[in-house]
Coordinates of C-alpha atoms in Angstrom, one line a residue:
Chain A
M17 CA 0.0 0.0 0.0
T18 CA 1.1 3.5 -0.7
S19 CA 1.3 6.1 2.0
Y20 CA -1.5 8.7 2.0
L21 CA -0.4 10.9 4.9
T22 CA 3.4 11.1 5.2
L23 CA 5.4 12.8 7.9
S24 CA 9.1 12.8 7.2
G25 CA 11.7 14.1 9.7
V26 CA 9.1 16.4 11.4
N27 CA 10.9 18.3 14.1
K28 CA 9.5 20.9 16.5
Q29 CA 11.7 23.1 18.7
Y30 CA 10.4 25.5 21.3
G31 CA 13.7 27.3 22.0
A32 CA 15.9 24.7 23.5
F33 CA 13.0 22.3 24.2
T34 CA 12.5 19.6 21.6
A35 CA 8.7 18.9 21.4
L36 CA 9.1 16.6 18.4
D37 CA 12.3 14.8 17.5
H38 CA 12.4 14.0 13.7
V39 CA 9.2 12.0 13.5
D40 CA 8.6 9.8 10.5
L41 CA 5.2 8.2 9.8
D42 CA 3.2 6.8 7.0
V43 CA -0.6 6.5 7.1
E44 CA -2.6 4.7 4.5
K45 CA -5.7 5.9 2.9
G46 CA -8.8 5.1 5.0
E47 CA -6.7 4.0 8.0
F48 CA -7.7 4.8 11.6
V49 CA -4.5 5.7 13.4
T50 CA -4.3 6.6 17.0
F51 CA -1.6 8.8 18.5
L52 CA -1.2 7.5 22.1
G53 CA 1.0 9.0 24.7
P54 CA 1.1 10.9 28.0
S55 CA 0.6 14.7 28.0
G56 CA 3.7 16.4 26.6
S57 CA 4.7 13.4 24.5
G58 CA 4.3 15.3 21.2
K59 CA 1.1 13.7 20.0
T60 CA -1.0 16.8 20.0
T61 CA 1.9 18.9 18.6
T62 CA 2.1 16.4 15.7
L63 CA -1.7 16.8 15.2
M64 CA -1.4 20.6 15.2
I65 CA 1.4 20.5 12.7
I66 CA -0.7 18.3 10.4
A67 CA -3.7 20.7 10.9
G68 CA -1.5 23.7 10.1
F69 CA -1.9 25.5 13.5
E70 CA 1.8 24.9 14.3
D71 CA 4.7 25.1 11.9
A72 CA 7.3 22.3 12.0
T73 CA 10.8 23.6 12.7
D74 CA 12.0 21.1 10.1
G75 CA 10.6 18.2 8.0
A76 CA 7.7 17.7 5.7
V77 CA 4.0 16.7 5.8
E78 CA 2.4 15.4 2.6
V79 CA -1.2 14.3 1.9
A80 CA -1.8 12.3 -1.2
G81 CA 1.7 13.3 -2.5
Q82 CA 1.0 17.0 -2.1
S83 CA 3.2 18.9 0.4
L84 CA 1.2 20.9 3.0
A85 CA 4.1 23.3 3.4
G86 CA 3.0 27.0 3.4
L87 CA -0.7 26.0 3.3
A88 CA -2.9 27.8 5.9
P89 CA -5.2 25.7 8.0
Q90 CA -8.1 27.1 5.9
D91 CA -6.6 25.6 2.7
R92 CA -5.8 22.1 4.0
N93 CA -9.3 20.6 3.7
I94 CA -8.8 18.8 7.1
G95 CA -11.7 18.1 9.4
I96 CA -11.0 18.5 13.1
V97 CA -12.9 17.6 16.2
F98 CA -11.6 19.5 19.2
Q99 CA -11.4 18.3 22.8
N100 CA -14.4 20.4 24.0
Y101 CA -16.2 20.1 20.6
A102 CA -15.7 23.9 19.8
L103 CA -19.3 24.2 18.6
F104 CA -20.4 27.7 17.8
P105 CA -22.9 28.6 20.6
H106 CA -24.7 31.1 18.5
K107 CA -25.5 28.7 15.7
T108 CA -27.9 25.8 15.7
A109 CA -26.6 22.2 15.2
A110 CA -27.6 22.4 11.5
E111 CA -25.9 25.8 11.1
N112 CA -22.8 24.5 12.8
V113 CA -22.6 21.6 10.4
Y114 CA -23.4 23.9 7.4
F115 CA -20.6 26.3 8.4
P116 CA -17.7 24.6 6.5
L117 CA -20.0 24.4 3.5
Q118 CA -20.9 28.1 3.9
M119 CA -17.2 28.9 3.9
R120 CA -17.0 26.9 0.6
S121 CA -19.8 29.1 -0.9
V122 CA -22.4 26.4 -0.9
K123 CA -25.9 27.9 -1.1
R124 CA -27.8 27.9 2.2
A125 CA -30.7 25.6 1.2
E126 CA -28.4 23.0 -0.3
G127 CA -25.9 23.3 2.6
L128 CA -28.5 22.9 5.3
A129 CA -29.9 19.9 3.4
R130 CA -26.4 18.3 3.4
A131 CA -26.0 19.2 7.0
E132 CA -29.2 17.5 7.9
E133 CA -28.0 14.4 6.0
M134 CA -24.8 14.3 7.9
L135 CA -26.7 14.8 11.2
T136 CA -28.8 11.8 10.3
L137 CA -25.6 9.8 9.6
V138 CA -24.3 10.6 13.1
G139 CA -27.7 9.7 14.7
L140 CA -29.1 13.2 15.2
E141 CA -32.0 13.2 12.8
G142 CA -34.4 16.0 13.8
F143 CA -31.9 17.8 16.1
G144 CA -30.8 20.3 13.6
H145 CA -32.8 23.3 15.0
R146 CA -31.3 22.9 18.5
Y147 CA -28.6 25.1 19.9
P148 CA -25.5 23.4 21.3
K149 CA -26.5 24.2 24.9
E150 CA -29.7 22.4 24.4
L151 CA -27.8 19.2 23.5
S152 CA -26.1 16.6 25.8
G153 CA -22.4 16.1 25.7
G154 CA -22.7 13.0 23.5
Q155 CA -25.0 14.9 21.1
Q156 CA -22.6 17.8 20.9
Q157 CA -19.8 15.4 20.2
R158 CA -21.9 14.0 17.3
V159 CA -22.5 17.5 15.9
A160 CA -18.8 18.2 16.0
L161 CA -18.1 15.0 14.2
A162 CA -20.8 15.8 11.5
R163 CA -19.3 19.3 11.1
A164 CA -15.8 17.9 10.6
L165 CA -17.0 15.4 8.0
V166 CA -19.6 17.3 6.0
F167 CA -17.2 18.9 3.6
E168 CA -15.6 15.6 2.7
P169 CA -12.2 16.4 4.2
D170 CA -9.0 14.6 3.1
L171 CA -8.2 13.9 6.7
L172 CA -10.2 13.7 9.9
L173 CA -8.3 14.7 13.1
L174 CA -9.8 14.0 16.5
D175 CA -8.1 15.6 19.5
E176 CA -9.0 13.7 22.6
P177 CA -12.7 14.1 21.7
L178 CA -14.1 11.7 24.3
G179 CA -12.3 13.0 27.4
A180 CA -15.2 15.0 28.7
L181 CA -17.8 12.1 28.4
D182 CA -18.6 9.7 31.1
K183 CA -17.6 6.1 30.8
N184 CA -20.7 4.6 29.3
L185 CA -21.1 7.4 26.8
R186 CA -17.5 7.2 25.9
E187 CA -17.7 3.5 25.0
Q188 CA -20.9 4.2 22.9
M189 CA -19.1 7.0 21.1
Q190 CA -16.0 4.9 20.4
I191 CA -18.3 2.4 18.6
E192 CA -20.1 5.3 16.8
I193 CA -17.0 7.0 15.6
K194 CA -15.6 3.8 14.4
R195 CA -18.8 2.9 12.5
I196 CA -19.0 6.3 10.8
Q197 CA -15.3 6.3 10.0
R198 CA -15.6 2.9 8.3
K199 CA -18.7 3.9 6.4
L200 CA -17.1 7.1 5.0
G201 CA -13.6 5.6 4.7
V202 CA -12.0 8.8 5.8
T203 CA -8.3 8.6 6.8
T204 CA -8.4 9.4 10.5
I205 CA -5.9 10.5 13.2
F206 CA -7.2 10.1 16.7
V207 CA -5.2 11.5 19.6
T208 CA -5.7 10.2 23.1
H209 CA -3.9 9.4 26.3
D210 CA -6.4 6.6 27.1
Q211 CA -4.8 3.3 26.0
S212 CA -8.1 1.3 26.2
E213 CA -9.6 3.8 23.7
A214 CA -6.6 3.4 21.5
M215 CA -6.9 -0.4 21.7
S216 CA -10.6 -0.6 20.9
M217 CA -10.7 1.8 18.0
S218 CA -7.5 1.8 16.0
D219 CA -6.2 0.0 13.0
R220 CA -2.8 1.1 14.1
I221 CA -1.5 2.8 17.3
V222 CA 1.5 5.1 17.3
V223 CA 2.9 5.5 20.8
F224 CA 4.6 8.8 21.5
D225 CA 6.9 9.6 24.4
K226 CA 9.2 12.6 24.8
G227 CA 8.8 13.8 21.2
N228 CA 9.6 10.4 19.7
I229 CA 7.6 7.7 18.2
Q230 CA 8.3 4.7 20.5
Q231 CA 6.4 2.2 18.5
A232 CA 3.8 2.0 15.7
G233 CA 1.8 -1.1 15.1
R234 CA -1.5 -2.9 15.3
P235 CA -3.1 -2.8 18.8
L236 CA -2.4 -6.4 19.7
D237 CA 1.2 -6.2 18.5
I238 CA 1.7 -3.2 20.6
Y239 CA 0.1 -4.9 23.6
H240 CA 1.9 -8.3 23.3
R241 CA 5.1 -7.2 21.6
P242 CA 6.2 -3.9 23.1
Q243 CA 9.4 -2.7 21.6
T244 CA 10.5 -0.4 24.5
R245 CA 10.2 -0.4 28.2
F246 CA 8.0 2.7 27.9
V247 CA 5.5 1.0 25.6
A248 CA 5.4 -2.1 27.8
D249 CA 4.7 0.1 30.9
F250 CA 2.3 2.5 29.2
I251 CA 0.1 0.1 27.4
G252 CA -2.0 -2.1 29.7
E253 CA -1.1 -3.4 33.1
T254 CA 2.4 -4.7 33.2
N255 CA 4.9 -6.4 35.4
L256 CA 8.5 -5.4 34.5
F257 CA 11.3 -7.5 36.0
D258 CA 14.9 -6.5 35.7
A259 CA 17.0 -9.4 34.3
T260 CA 20.3 -10.3 32.7
V261 CA 20.4 -12.4 29.6
T262 CA 22.4 -15.6 30.4
D263 CA 22.1 -17.4 27.1
A264 CA 20.8 -15.5 24.2
A265 CA 20.8 -18.5 21.9
A266 CA 18.7 -20.6 24.3
R267 CA 16.5 -17.5 25.2
R268 CA 17.3 -17.7 28.9
A269 CA 17.7 -14.9 31.4
Q270 CA 18.3 -14.6 35.1
S271 CA 16.0 -12.4 37.2
P272 CA 16.5 -11.7 40.9
V273 CA 12.7 -12.0 41.4
L274 CA 11.7 -14.8 39.0
G275 CA 14.9 -16.8 39.0
E276 CA 16.0 -18.6 35.8
V277 CA 13.4 -17.7 33.1
S278 CA 12.9 -18.7 29.5
Y279 CA 11.3 -16.1 27.2
A280 CA 9.4 -16.1 24.0
A281 CA 11.1 -16.2 20.6
E282 CA 8.9 -14.1 18.4
G283 CA 9.7 -10.5 17.3
L284 CA 12.5 -9.9 19.8
P285 CA 15.2 -7.3 19.5
A286 CA 18.7 -8.8 19.0
L287 CA 20.1 -9.7 22.4
A288 CA 23.6 -10.6 23.6
D289 CA 24.7 -12.7 26.6
G290 CA 25.1 -10.6 29.7
Q291 CA 22.8 -7.9 28.4
E292 CA 20.6 -6.1 30.9
V293 CA 17.0 -6.4 29.9
A294 CA 13.5 -6.2 31.4
L295 CA 11.1 -9.1 31.3
V296 CA 7.5 -8.2 30.5
L297 CA 4.7 -10.3 32.0
R298 CA 1.1 -9.2 31.7
P299 CA -0.9 -9.7 34.9
E300 CA -3.7 -11.7 33.1
Q301 CA -1.1 -14.2 31.7
M302 CA 0.0 -15.2 35.2
K303 CA -1.8 -17.6 37.6
L304 CA -1.8 -17.9 41.3
S305 CA -1.8 -21.2 43.3
R306 CA -0.7 -22.4 46.7
D307 CA 2.0 -24.7 45.4
P308 CA 4.2 -24.6 42.3
V309 CA 2.5 -25.9 39.2
P310 CA 4.4 -28.6 37.3
G311 CA 5.0 -27.7 33.7
R312 CA 4.9 -24.0 34.3
M313 CA 7.5 -21.6 35.6
N314 CA 6.9 -20.7 39.2
A315 CA 8.0 -18.0 41.7
A316 CA 7.0 -17.4 45.3
M317 CA 5.1 -14.2 46.4
T318 CA 3.2 -12.9 49.4
V319 CA -0.3 -11.6 48.8
E320 CA -0.5 -7.9 49.9
T321 CA -3.6 -6.4 48.4
I322 CA -6.6 -7.8 46.6
V323 CA -8.7 -5.3 44.5
N324 CA -12.0 -6.8 43.4
F325 CA -13.6 -5.6 40.2
G326 CA -16.4 -8.1 40.2
D327 CA -15.7 -9.8 36.9
S328 CA -12.0 -9.9 37.8
A329 CA -9.6 -9.2 40.7
L330 CA -6.2 -7.7 40.8
V331 CA -3.9 -9.3 43.3
I332 CA -0.8 -7.3 44.2
G333 CA 1.9 -9.4 45.9
R334 CA 5.5 -9.0 46.7
H335 CA 8.6 -11.0 46.2
G336 CA 11.4 -9.4 48.2
G337 CA 10.9 -5.7 47.5
T338 CA 9.4 -6.1 44.0
P339 CA 5.6 -5.9 43.5
I340 CA 4.0 -8.5 41.3
R341 CA 0.5 -7.9 39.9
V342 CA -1.7 -10.8 38.9
R343 CA -5.2 -10.5 37.4
L344 CA -7.6 -13.3 38.1
H345 CA -11.1 -14.2 37.1
G346 CA -13.5 -13.0 39.8
A347 CA -14.4 -16.5 40.9
D348 CA -10.8 -17.6 41.3
V349 CA -9.9 -15.1 44.0
V350 CA -12.1 -16.4 46.9
I351 CA -9.6 -18.8 48.2
L352 CA -7.0 -16.1 48.7
K353 CA -6.6 -13.6 51.5
E354 CA -4.2 -10.9 52.2
G355 CA -1.0 -12.1 53.8
D356 CA -1.1 -15.5 52.2
A357 CA 2.0 -17.1 50.8
A358 CA 1.3 -18.1 47.2
T359 CA 3.0 -19.2 44.0
V360 CA 2.8 -17.2 40.8
S361 CA 3.2 -19.2 37.6
W362 CA 3.4 -18.6 33.9
T363 CA 4.5 -20.2 30.6
E364 CA 7.5 -19.1 28.6
D365 CA 5.6 -17.7 25.7
A366 CA 4.0 -15.2 28.0
V367 CA 7.4 -13.7 28.7
Y368 CA 8.5 -10.9 26.5
V369 CA 11.8 -9.0 26.6
V370 CA 12.5 -5.3 26.3
T371 CA 15.9 -3.7 26.4
R372 CA 16.8 -1.4 29.2
Chain B
M18 CA -40.4 19.2 71.6
S19 CA -36.9 20.0 70.4
T20 CA -35.7 23.5 71.0
A21 CA -31.9 23.4 70.8
P22 CA -31.2 23.6 67.0
R23 CA -33.2 26.8 66.5
S24 CA -30.4 29.2 66.9
L25 CA -28.2 27.1 64.6
T26 CA -30.7 27.4 61.7
D27 CA -31.7 31.0 62.4
R28 CA -28.2 32.5 62.4
P29 CA -27.2 31.9 58.8
T30 CA -30.4 33.4 57.5
L31 CA -30.2 36.5 59.6
W32 CA -26.6 37.4 59.2
P33 CA -26.5 38.4 55.6
W34 CA -29.3 40.8 56.1
L35 CA -27.6 42.3 59.1
L36 CA -24.5 42.8 57.0
L37 CA -26.6 44.6 54.4
T38 CA -28.1 47.2 56.8
P39 CA -25.3 49.8 56.6
L40 CA -25.6 50.0 52.9
A41 CA -29.4 49.8 52.9
L42 CA -29.6 52.6 55.5
Y43 CA -27.2 54.7 53.4
L44 CA -29.1 54.2 50.2
A45 CA -32.4 54.9 52.0
I46 CA -31.3 58.2 53.5
F47 CA -29.2 59.6 50.6
F48 CA -30.9 58.1 47.6
L49 CA -34.5 56.9 48.2
V50 CA -35.6 59.7 50.4
P51 CA -34.4 62.5 48.1
L52 CA -35.8 60.5 45.2
A53 CA -39.2 60.4 47.0
Q54 CA -38.9 64.1 47.5
V55 CA -38.4 64.7 43.9
A56 CA -41.3 62.5 43.1
W57 CA -43.4 64.3 45.6
M58 CA -42.4 67.7 44.2
S59 CA -43.3 66.6 40.7
V60 CA -46.9 66.2 41.7
S61 CA -47.2 68.9 44.4
E62 CA -45.4 72.0 43.1
P63 CA -46.7 74.5 42.4
T64 CA -50.2 73.0 42.5
P65 CA -51.1 69.4 43.3
G66 CA -51.8 67.1 40.4
F67 CA -50.1 65.7 37.2
G68 CA -50.0 69.1 35.5
N69 CA -46.2 69.1 35.4
Y70 CA -46.2 65.8 33.6
A71 CA -48.8 66.9 31.1
D72 CA -46.9 70.1 30.4
A73 CA -43.6 68.3 30.0
L74 CA -45.0 65.6 27.7
T75 CA -47.0 68.0 25.5
G76 CA -44.4 70.8 25.4
T77 CA -42.2 70.8 22.3
L78 CA -39.0 71.8 24.1
F79 CA -38.9 68.8 26.5
R80 CA -39.8 66.4 23.7
K81 CA -37.1 67.9 21.5
V82 CA -34.5 67.7 24.3
M83 CA -35.5 64.1 25.1
L84 CA -35.1 63.1 21.4
N85 CA -31.8 64.9 21.3
T86 CA -30.7 63.1 24.5
F87 CA -31.6 59.7 23.0
F88 CA -29.9 60.6 19.7
T89 CA -26.7 61.8 21.5
A90 CA -26.6 58.7 23.8
A91 CA -27.0 56.4 20.8
L92 CA -24.3 58.3 18.9
V93 CA -21.9 58.2 21.9
A94 CA -22.6 54.4 22.4
F95 CA -21.9 53.8 18.7
C96 CA -18.7 55.9 18.7
C97 CA -17.6 54.0 21.9
L98 CA -18.1 50.8 20.0
L99 CA -16.2 52.0 17.0
V100 CA -13.3 53.1 19.2
G101 CA -13.5 50.3 21.8
Y102 CA -13.9 47.2 19.8
P103 CA -10.6 47.4 17.9
L104 CA -8.8 48.4 21.0
A105 CA -10.3 45.5 23.0
W106 CA -9.4 43.2 20.2
L107 CA -5.8 44.5 20.1
M108 CA -5.5 43.9 23.8
T109 CA -6.4 40.2 23.4
K110 CA -4.0 39.9 20.5
T111 CA -0.9 41.6 21.9
T112 CA 1.5 40.4 24.5
P113 CA 0.2 40.3 28.1
A114 CA 2.6 43.1 29.1
R115 CA 1.3 45.4 26.4
A116 CA -2.3 44.5 27.2
T117 CA -1.7 45.4 30.8
A118 CA -0.1 48.7 29.7
I119 CA -3.2 49.6 27.6
L120 CA -5.5 48.6 30.4
L121 CA -3.5 50.8 32.8
L122 CA -3.9 53.8 30.4
I123 CA -7.6 53.2 30.1
T124 CA -8.1 52.8 33.9
M125 CA -6.0 55.9 34.6
S126 CA -8.2 57.9 32.4
F127 CA -11.2 56.2 34.0
W128 CA -10.1 57.1 37.5
T129 CA -9.6 60.7 36.6
S130 CA -12.6 62.8 37.6
F131 CA -14.8 63.4 34.6
L132 CA -15.0 67.0 35.5
V133 CA -11.2 67.2 35.1
R134 CA -11.5 65.4 31.8
T135 CA -14.2 67.8 30.7
Y136 CA -12.1 70.8 31.5
A137 CA -9.1 69.2 29.7
W138 CA -11.2 69.0 26.6
M139 CA -12.2 72.6 27.0
V140 CA -8.5 73.5 27.0
L141 CA -7.7 71.2 24.1
L142 CA -10.5 72.4 21.9
G143 CA -10.6 76.0 22.9
R144 CA -9.9 78.9 20.5
N145 CA -6.3 79.2 21.7
G146 CA -5.9 75.5 22.4
P147 CA -3.3 73.1 20.8
V148 CA -5.8 71.6 18.3
A149 CA -6.7 75.1 16.9
W150 CA -3.0 75.9 16.9
A151 CA -2.1 72.7 15.0
I152 CA -4.8 73.3 12.4
E153 CA -3.4 76.8 11.7
A154 CA 0.2 75.7 11.9
L155 CA -0.5 73.0 9.3
G156 CA -1.9 75.7 7.0
Y157 CA -5.6 74.7 7.0
G158 CA -6.4 78.3 7.8
E159 CA -8.9 79.6 10.3
P160 CA -9.8 76.7 12.7
P161 CA -13.5 76.0 12.9
Q162 CA -15.6 76.5 16.1
M163 CA -15.0 73.3 18.1
L164 CA -15.9 74.2 21.6
F165 CA -19.7 74.4 22.4
T166 CA -20.6 72.1 19.6
R167 CA -22.1 68.7 19.4
F168 CA -18.7 67.5 18.2
A169 CA -17.0 68.6 21.4
S170 CA -19.6 67.2 23.8
T171 CA -19.8 63.9 21.9
L172 CA -16.0 63.6 21.7
A173 CA -15.6 64.2 25.5
M174 CA -18.5 61.8 26.3
V175 CA -17.0 59.1 24.1
H176 CA -13.7 59.6 25.9
I177 CA -15.3 59.4 29.3
L178 CA -17.6 56.4 28.6
A179 CA -15.3 54.4 26.3
P180 CA -13.7 52.5 29.2
Y181 CA -17.1 51.0 30.0
M182 CA -17.4 49.7 26.5
I183 CA -13.8 48.5 26.3
M184 CA -14.0 46.6 29.6
N185 CA -17.2 44.9 28.7
I186 CA -16.0 43.8 25.3
Y187 CA -12.5 42.9 26.5
S188 CA -13.9 40.7 29.2
V189 CA -16.0 38.8 26.7
M190 CA -13.2 38.6 24.2
T191 CA -10.8 37.0 26.7
K192 CA -13.4 34.4 27.5
I193 CA -13.7 33.2 23.9
D194 CA -12.4 29.7 23.6
P195 CA -9.4 29.8 21.2
A196 CA -10.5 26.4 20.0
L197 CA -13.6 28.1 18.5
I198 CA -11.4 30.3 16.3
R199 CA -9.1 27.4 15.3
S200 CA -12.1 25.3 14.6
A201 CA -13.6 28.0 12.3
E202 CA -10.2 28.4 10.6
S203 CA -9.9 24.6 10.0
M204 CA -13.3 24.8 8.3
G205 CA -12.1 27.5 5.9
A206 CA -13.1 30.8 7.7
R207 CA -10.7 33.7 7.5
G208 CA -10.6 37.4 7.7
G209 CA -14.0 39.0 7.1
S210 CA -16.0 35.8 7.1
L211 CA -14.4 34.7 10.4
M212 CA -15.2 38.1 11.9
R213 CA -18.8 38.2 10.6
H214 CA -19.8 34.6 11.3
V215 CA -17.9 33.8 14.4
Y216 CA -16.0 36.5 16.2
L217 CA -18.6 39.3 16.1
P218 CA -21.5 37.0 17.2
L219 CA -19.4 35.6 20.0
T220 CA -18.6 39.1 21.3
A221 CA -22.2 40.3 20.9
P222 CA -23.0 40.0 24.6
G223 CA -20.1 42.3 25.4
I224 CA -21.2 44.8 22.7
A225 CA -24.8 44.7 24.0
N226 CA -23.7 45.1 27.6
G227 CA -21.3 47.9 26.9
A228 CA -23.7 49.7 24.6
V229 CA -26.6 49.7 27.1
L230 CA -24.3 50.8 29.9
V231 CA -22.9 53.7 27.9
F232 CA -26.3 54.6 26.5
V233 CA -27.9 54.6 30.0
I234 CA -25.1 56.6 31.7
C235 CA -25.1 59.0 28.8
L236 CA -28.8 59.7 29.1
G237 CA -28.2 61.3 32.5
F238 CA -25.0 63.2 31.6
Y239 CA -25.0 66.7 32.9
V240 CA -21.7 68.6 33.2
T241 CA -20.0 67.5 30.0
P242 CA -22.8 68.5 27.6
V243 CA -23.5 71.7 29.5
L244 CA -19.8 72.8 29.5
L245 CA -18.8 71.6 26.1
G246 CA -22.0 71.2 24.0
S247 CA -24.0 73.6 22.0
P248 CA -26.7 75.5 23.9
R249 CA -29.1 74.7 21.0
E250 CA -28.7 71.0 21.5
Q251 CA -29.4 70.5 25.2
M252 CA -29.6 67.2 26.9
A253 CA -32.3 66.2 29.4
A254 CA -30.1 66.6 32.5
G255 CA -29.0 70.0 31.4
L256 CA -32.6 71.1 30.8
I257 CA -33.7 69.8 34.2
G258 CA -30.7 71.5 35.9
R259 CA -31.7 74.8 34.3
Q260 CA -35.4 74.4 35.3
I261 CA -34.2 74.1 38.9
E262 CA -31.2 76.4 39.1
E263 CA -32.3 79.2 36.8
F264 CA -36.1 79.2 36.9
L265 CA -36.5 77.7 40.4
A266 CA -39.2 75.6 38.7
F267 CA -38.9 72.7 41.1
G268 CA -42.2 71.0 40.1
P269 CA -41.6 70.9 36.3
G270 CA -37.9 70.0 36.7
S271 CA -38.8 67.1 39.1
A272 CA -41.4 65.8 36.6
M273 CA -38.9 65.8 33.8
A274 CA -36.4 64.0 36.1
M275 CA -39.0 61.4 36.9
I276 CA -39.8 60.9 33.2
L277 CA -36.1 60.5 32.4
L278 CA -35.7 58.0 35.3
A279 CA -38.8 56.0 34.1
V280 CA -37.4 55.9 30.5
T281 CA -34.0 54.7 31.8
L282 CA -35.6 52.0 33.9
V283 CA -37.8 50.8 31.0
I284 CA -34.7 50.5 28.8
L285 CA -32.9 48.5 31.4
A286 CA -35.9 46.3 31.9
V287 CA -36.3 45.7 28.1
Y288 CA -32.6 44.9 27.9
H289 CA -32.9 42.5 30.7
R290 CA -35.8 40.7 29.2
R291 CA -34.8 40.8 25.6
F292 CA -31.0 40.4 25.6
G293 CA -30.4 37.6 28.1
L294 CA -27.3 37.1 25.9
D295 CA -25.1 36.1 28.7
R296 CA -27.4 33.3 29.6
L297 CA -28.0 32.4 26.0
Y298 CA -24.3 31.9 25.3
G299 CA -23.3 30.6 28.7

């Protein structure tokens, strides 16, 4: 596939501070890509450079082979949904959606008809005459989405659009945005710091930290095959154990907490004997039992805290000074109590390695 | 049968009213009582009845002066808007340090007594003032009559009242979410269309507030139009002042004052009902 949106060597300096450090990225047409990272990681800066509100210090942005250099935001044909929706309070929902068409000299009657069509697509049929303050947060969100899409933009940018919604509504909107994006096939960049949002919506996730792309890949690859310690730590719940590679050829490492450990073979960085690494073990891939389980790798721990979520429970234990987090099905946790000595066990394909 | 909690529930409801009494007393003695006196005089001097009102409302002079007052107030409000809007906009666009400097200049002028500012205009616009001198020095010949014209009084009133307009517009402008502007730009709005469709409507509450405030204050302006304006274009307060000071016509003067007050209250009430703009945009 050819790249539709291309960032090459995009750099952004604020004085001595590097907000973006030579970022390269290819996005295919119709792809839903999420920029994920903590605040200040460079994800929003990248979005603003694509939108044209910030100028890159260096590097190039291209859409469909055309450079965006020197183009004002007005001339980029990019739809944006802002964090707080940025709906015009003095215009009705339909007038809001008509606005980008109005700016493109579409006649009022035709424009309002197209706005109504778009409002129907986002599930707001018959709400066109309402003012934003007469709409709920989720409805405002839909209006903002309709407004960003009605002029058939080349790109759709979403800047943490779900942050202000409560949990149920957020999940509903995740599904809605995804449905609409698929239906229209618009190339979409979604910015969030919420990793579960990124997981559930994206074709591809780009993880940002400190102005760098840490990793770009499909959600499950990012989750199961993190390339850096930051990604392993940031995405999902993780146990990270310091270890030293003892035999790179046989994929064995020595960890003060887990002891002698074998690790998975797939997609690993090149490792050398004696290299300092971190072992990644997801809490849901570990099990707890009273005694060591034959056929699995085992380590001892003392149960410290049990957090019940109903459908599951998080057991936080300790081995020496190191915390170990294990996620169990809700029903499995009843035999445990805080202060118990237990054995945590796992299989070698659950162990992944990141360099330190 | 419980008695104990009474004082606990009573105290918080009583206290705020107690705190209000000094101000309430002050207003009662120095505002409401004199106002009542004026109201009483308007129906009792020289003879009891509503004759003063009938005379004022049917007389051509009072009607002419009232119309002129409204026209002047509207003109001043409009000029304040023309001067104030770009300045307020500049304050939101420039660096915070410069915005503070501009704000300081405005408030300094605002804090100066309006009597002083009125006299300053008399000096500036007088026959031997710097403006007349500059006109002559630049070779435009004999300077026109500036003092004691509508131009002079309007100019001075705009100067005195512009801060109200600027503050109102500025406070609304600073509260505009920058994302709204960016959002409009991303959809293709720029320059004039951005101003007309987005920025102007968003600042409309500030314009309405400022305009009503300037208009209403201007309705009651006395010293400035009397000292700077044309005697042929009197404003209501000046006319009332003359009734009382020169003709000792307390009854007719009071009736005119009550009519002016009533009109002002009606305008404020209509504004309150009609332009609940703050609430609309909140």
